[in-house]
Amino acid sequence: MRLVVARCSARYSGRLNAHLPLATRLVLVKADGSVLLHSDGGSYKPLNWMSPPCSLAIGAPDAEAVERGVSQVWTVQHAKSDDRLVVEVHEVLHDSAHELGVDPGLVKDGVEAHLQELLAAQIDLLGGGHTLVRREFPTAIGPVDILARDAAGVAVAIEIKRRGDIDGVEQLTRYLELLNRDPHLAPVRGVFAAQEIKPQARVLATDRGIACVVLDYDAMRGVDDVDSRLF
């Protein structure tokens, strides 16, 4: 990865036209070919960028650009479209390259598999009298995360997500349609469980008779003491 801190301006043309006035910025040139311009703010999001496949060419400025103080012109051309990012570099304050190697990727804490394991062990979070039938209950279109029975003996299919959106509700709906065809299980009701459930997903689930349960991951794994909270 190449890191360049420079006083520069930039123009993007193609699907949209945008301009960055002259300022000091960080320019990242990644091994995959992408070029990103960052300011000292705005969190992780770059001000402008070009995603691969693209090519970077660094050339000399023309006479008019030299008069404006430009020392280098970076032209980033996308390989499959007319999108182009042109960076005019006025002054380079830092320029370094670093070999980062192969990244193992993000290891997420609280992934769905762990939430499934915790909820299976604490099935009473769904209400008193619930019992676990099995995890990964098989269907013709894939396994249901958890199959349980409530205090009345009614089968309950539980779909677990880290963040619950409409797609998760649709997935559970398809499972319920199949499970309710089985006379040994029907009627089967659904529970959509997640650490966070988006409002649109909650509305759709309620409309389809699916209960929503918000999972407190820290409390489930014993990290958070809910009795000591002020709020």
Short mmCIF file of C-alpha atoms in Angstrom, two decimals:
data_model
loop_
_atom_site.label_atom_id
_atom_site.label_comp_id
_atom_site.label_asym_id
_atom_site.label_seq_id
_atom_site.Cartn_x
_atom_site.Cartn_y
_atom_site.Cartn_z
CA MET A 1 0.00 0.00 0.00
CA ARG A 2 1.25 3.46 -0.92
CA LEU A 3 0.50 6.36 1.43
CA VAL A 4 0.83 9.87 0.07
CA VAL A 5 0.06 13.01 2.05
CA ALA A 6 -0.17 15.89 -0.38
CA ARG A 7 -1.72 19.24 -1.13
CA CYS A 8 -3.93 18.33 -4.02
CA SER A 9 -7.20 18.88 -5.87
CA ALA A 10 -9.24 16.28 -7.72
CA ARG A 11 -11.88 15.98 -10.44
CA TYR A 12 -14.12 12.95 -10.95
CA SER A 13 -15.98 12.49 -14.24
CA GLY A 14 -18.18 9.72 -15.58
CA ARG A 15 -21.35 8.53 -13.85
CA LEU A 16 -21.14 11.75 -11.83
CA ASN A 17 -19.07 14.90 -11.91
CA ALA A 18 -17.43 16.07 -8.70
CA HIS A 19 -14.62 18.38 -7.68
CA LEU A 20 -12.39 18.57 -4.61
CA PRO A 21 -10.73 21.99 -4.15
CA LEU A 22 -7.09 22.29 -3.20
CA ALA A 23 -6.38 20.99 0.31
CA THR A 24 -4.04 18.66 2.20
CA ARG A 25 -5.26 15.07 1.96
CA LEU A 26 -4.17 11.46 2.35
CA VAL A 27 -4.12 9.48 -0.90
CA LEU A 28 -4.17 5.69 -0.60
CA VAL A 29 -3.09 3.50 -3.49
CA LYS A 30 -3.93 -0.10 -2.65
CA ALA A 31 -2.50 -3.30 -4.08
CA ASP A 32 -5.85 -4.11 -5.70
CA GLY A 33 -5.53 -0.92 -7.78
CA SER A 34 -8.03 1.22 -5.91
CA VAL A 35 -7.21 4.87 -5.21
CA LEU A 36 -8.87 6.71 -2.32
CA LEU A 37 -8.66 10.33 -1.14
CA HIS A 38 -9.19 10.95 2.58
CA SER A 39 -9.45 14.08 4.71
CA ASP A 40 -8.67 14.27 8.42
CA GLY A 41 -12.30 13.65 9.31
CA GLY A 42 -15.41 11.88 8.10
CA SER A 43 -14.51 8.60 9.82
CA TYR A 44 -13.67 5.76 7.41
CA LYS A 45 -15.34 7.13 4.26
CA PRO A 46 -13.08 8.67 1.59
CA LEU A 47 -13.96 11.98 -0.04
CA ASN A 48 -13.59 10.37 -3.45
CA TRP A 49 -12.23 7.14 -4.83
CA MET A 50 -11.91 4.81 -7.79
CA SER A 51 -12.56 1.11 -7.31
CA PRO A 52 -10.79 -1.59 -9.33
CA PRO A 53 -10.37 -2.61 -12.04
CA CYS A 54 -8.60 0.63 -12.85
CA SER A 55 -5.17 1.92 -13.83
CA LEU A 56 -3.07 4.75 -12.41
CA ALA A 57 -0.86 6.90 -14.61
CA ILE A 58 1.32 9.67 -13.15
CA GLY A 59 2.36 12.38 -15.58
CA ALA A 60 3.75 15.87 -15.82
CA PRO A 61 1.39 18.86 -15.80
CA ASP A 62 0.90 21.09 -18.81
CA ALA A 63 2.09 24.70 -18.84
CA GLU A 64 -1.20 26.09 -17.53
CA ALA A 65 -1.21 23.64 -14.61
CA VAL A 66 2.43 24.43 -13.81
CA GLU A 67 1.47 28.09 -13.46
CA ARG A 68 -1.15 27.03 -10.89
CA GLY A 69 1.53 25.20 -8.91
CA VAL A 70 0.77 21.63 -10.01
CA SER A 71 3.80 19.30 -9.88
CA GLN A 72 2.17 15.94 -10.81
CA VAL A 73 -1.05 14.80 -12.46
CA TRP A 74 -2.47 11.45 -11.39
CA THR A 75 -4.99 9.98 -13.80
CA VAL A 76 -7.01 7.02 -12.55
CA GLN A 77 -9.05 5.42 -15.35
CA HIS A 78 -11.63 2.71 -14.73
CA ALA A 79 -11.14 -0.30 -17.01
CA LYS A 80 -14.82 -0.98 -17.72
CA SER A 81 -16.35 2.49 -17.91
CA ASP A 82 -15.59 6.09 -18.73
CA ASP A 83 -15.17 6.96 -15.04
CA ARG A 84 -12.00 8.91 -14.45
CA LEU A 85 -10.39 10.48 -11.39
CA VAL A 86 -7.76 13.16 -12.03
CA VAL A 87 -5.69 14.30 -9.05
CA GLU A 88 -3.53 17.40 -9.38
CA VAL A 89 -0.71 17.22 -6.84
CA HIS A 90 0.78 20.55 -5.78
CA GLU A 91 3.09 19.45 -2.97
CA VAL A 92 4.00 16.03 -1.57
CA LEU A 93 4.44 16.06 2.21
CA HIS A 94 4.88 12.31 2.69
CA ASP A 95 5.25 9.33 0.35
CA SER A 96 5.79 5.78 1.55
CA ALA A 97 4.99 2.22 0.48
CA HIS A 98 4.34 -0.73 2.75
CA GLU A 99 3.87 -4.44 2.04
CA LEU A 100 0.93 -5.51 4.19
CA GLY A 101 0.74 -9.14 3.10
CA VAL A 102 -2.37 -11.29 3.08
CA ASP A 103 -5.02 -10.13 5.51
CA PRO A 104 -6.91 -12.85 7.43
CA GLY A 105 -10.10 -10.79 7.32
CA LEU A 106 -12.36 -9.50 10.07
CA VAL A 107 -13.20 -11.94 12.84
CA LYS A 108 -16.57 -10.80 14.15
CA ASP A 109 -17.63 -11.14 17.73
CA GLY A 110 -21.20 -12.24 18.29
CA VAL A 111 -21.73 -13.86 14.92
CA GLU A 112 -24.93 -15.71 14.20
CA ALA A 113 -23.49 -19.14 15.02
CA HIS A 114 -22.53 -17.99 18.53
CA LEU A 115 -25.88 -16.29 19.05
CA GLN A 116 -27.56 -19.53 18.01
CA GLU A 117 -25.47 -21.51 20.49
CA LEU A 118 -26.24 -19.08 23.32
CA LEU A 119 -29.96 -18.92 22.61
CA ALA A 120 -30.20 -22.71 22.40
CA ALA A 121 -28.65 -22.89 25.87
CA GLN A 122 -30.92 -20.10 27.16
CA ILE A 123 -34.11 -20.99 25.31
CA ASP A 124 -36.19 -19.66 28.20
CA LEU A 125 -35.36 -16.15 26.93
CA LEU A 126 -38.27 -16.76 24.56
CA GLY A 127 -40.56 -17.26 27.55
CA GLY A 128 -41.09 -19.66 30.39
CA GLY A 129 -41.72 -23.26 29.47
CA HIS A 130 -39.88 -23.25 26.13
CA THR A 131 -37.79 -26.34 25.38
CA LEU A 132 -35.19 -26.93 22.70
CA VAL A 133 -35.95 -29.50 19.98
CA ARG A 134 -32.73 -29.04 18.01
CA ARG A 135 -30.43 -26.55 16.37
CA GLU A 136 -30.09 -26.43 12.57
CA PHE A 137 -33.42 -28.19 12.02
CA PRO A 138 -33.34 -29.36 8.37
CA THR A 139 -35.81 -28.31 5.68
CA ALA A 140 -35.77 -28.70 1.90
CA ILE A 141 -34.50 -25.13 1.50
CA GLY A 142 -31.97 -25.08 4.31
CA PRO A 143 -31.80 -25.47 8.08
CA VAL A 144 -33.86 -23.45 10.53
CA ASP A 145 -31.53 -22.00 13.17
CA ILE A 146 -33.51 -23.36 16.13
CA LEU A 147 -36.67 -25.43 16.48
CA ALA A 148 -38.26 -25.33 19.92
CA ARG A 149 -41.60 -25.91 21.60
CA ASP A 150 -43.39 -23.45 23.86
CA ALA A 151 -45.12 -24.19 27.16
CA ALA A 152 -48.23 -25.37 25.29
CA GLY A 153 -46.19 -27.75 23.12
CA VAL A 154 -46.53 -25.63 19.96
CA ALA A 155 -43.56 -25.80 17.60
CA VAL A 156 -41.54 -22.60 17.28
CA ALA A 157 -39.11 -21.89 14.41
CA ILE A 158 -36.46 -19.29 15.30
CA GLU A 159 -34.38 -17.41 12.77
CA ILE A 160 -31.33 -15.63 14.24
CA LYS A 161 -29.49 -12.64 12.76
CA ARG A 162 -26.96 -10.18 14.04
CA ARG A 163 -28.93 -7.38 12.39
CA GLY A 164 -32.48 -8.22 11.45
CA ASP A 165 -33.73 -6.84 8.17
CA ILE A 166 -36.54 -7.63 5.73
CA ASP A 167 -34.54 -10.40 4.02
CA GLY A 168 -34.35 -12.30 7.30
CA VAL A 169 -38.11 -12.07 7.78
CA GLU A 170 -38.65 -13.34 4.23
CA GLN A 171 -36.29 -16.25 4.91
CA LEU A 172 -38.19 -17.24 8.06
CA THR A 173 -41.49 -16.93 6.20
CA ARG A 174 -40.31 -19.50 3.64
CA TYR A 175 -39.25 -21.87 6.42
CA LEU A 176 -42.65 -21.52 8.12
CA GLU A 177 -44.48 -22.28 4.89
CA LEU A 178 -42.60 -25.57 4.58
CA LEU A 179 -42.74 -26.56 8.26
CA ASN A 180 -46.48 -25.97 8.42
CA ARG A 181 -46.96 -28.58 5.70
CA ASP A 182 -45.64 -31.23 8.09
CA PRO A 183 -48.61 -32.64 10.06
CA HIS A 184 -46.26 -33.72 12.85
CA LEU A 185 -45.15 -30.13 13.43
CA ALA A 186 -48.04 -27.88 12.39
CA PRO A 187 -48.97 -25.40 13.55
CA VAL A 188 -45.53 -23.78 13.68
CA ARG A 189 -45.13 -20.19 14.76
CA GLY A 190 -42.10 -18.02 14.02
CA VAL A 191 -39.72 -15.96 16.10
CA PHE A 192 -37.30 -13.50 14.50
CA ALA A 193 -34.38 -12.94 16.90
CA ALA A 194 -31.52 -10.46 16.41
CA GLN A 195 -29.26 -8.06 18.24
CA GLU A 196 -30.93 -5.25 16.32
CA ILE A 197 -34.15 -5.39 14.30
CA LYS A 198 -34.81 -2.70 11.72
CA PRO A 199 -38.22 -0.98 11.92
CA GLN A 200 -39.29 -2.17 8.45
CA ALA A 201 -38.44 -5.75 9.37
CA ARG A 202 -40.41 -5.51 12.59
CA VAL A 203 -43.46 -4.19 10.74
CA LEU A 204 -43.30 -7.00 8.17
CA ALA A 205 -42.80 -9.66 10.85
CA THR A 206 -45.74 -8.38 12.88
CA ASP A 207 -47.92 -8.35 9.77
CA ARG A 208 -47.09 -12.03 9.20
CA GLY A 209 -47.67 -13.09 12.77
CA ILE A 210 -43.97 -13.52 13.53
CA ALA A 211 -42.75 -12.49 16.98
CA CYS A 212 -39.61 -10.34 17.30
CA VAL A 213 -37.03 -10.80 20.05
CA VAL A 214 -34.03 -8.52 20.56
CA LEU A 215 -31.00 -10.44 21.85
CA ASP A 216 -28.60 -8.81 24.33
CA TYR A 217 -25.36 -10.54 23.37
CA ASP A 218 -23.32 -9.28 26.33
CA ALA A 219 -25.96 -10.35 28.83
CA MET A 220 -26.34 -13.75 27.17
CA ARG A 221 -22.63 -14.50 27.49
CA GLY A 222 -22.45 -13.13 31.03
CA VAL A 223 -20.38 -10.05 30.28
CA ASP A 224 -23.04 -7.45 31.00
CA ASP A 225 -24.68 -7.31 34.43
CA VAL A 226 -28.20 -6.17 33.60
CA ASP A 227 -29.06 -5.71 37.29
CA SER A 228 -26.39 -3.02 37.70
CA ARG A 229 -27.61 -0.81 34.86
CA LEU A 230 -28.97 2.66 35.54
CA PHE A 231 -30.95 2.56 32.29
#
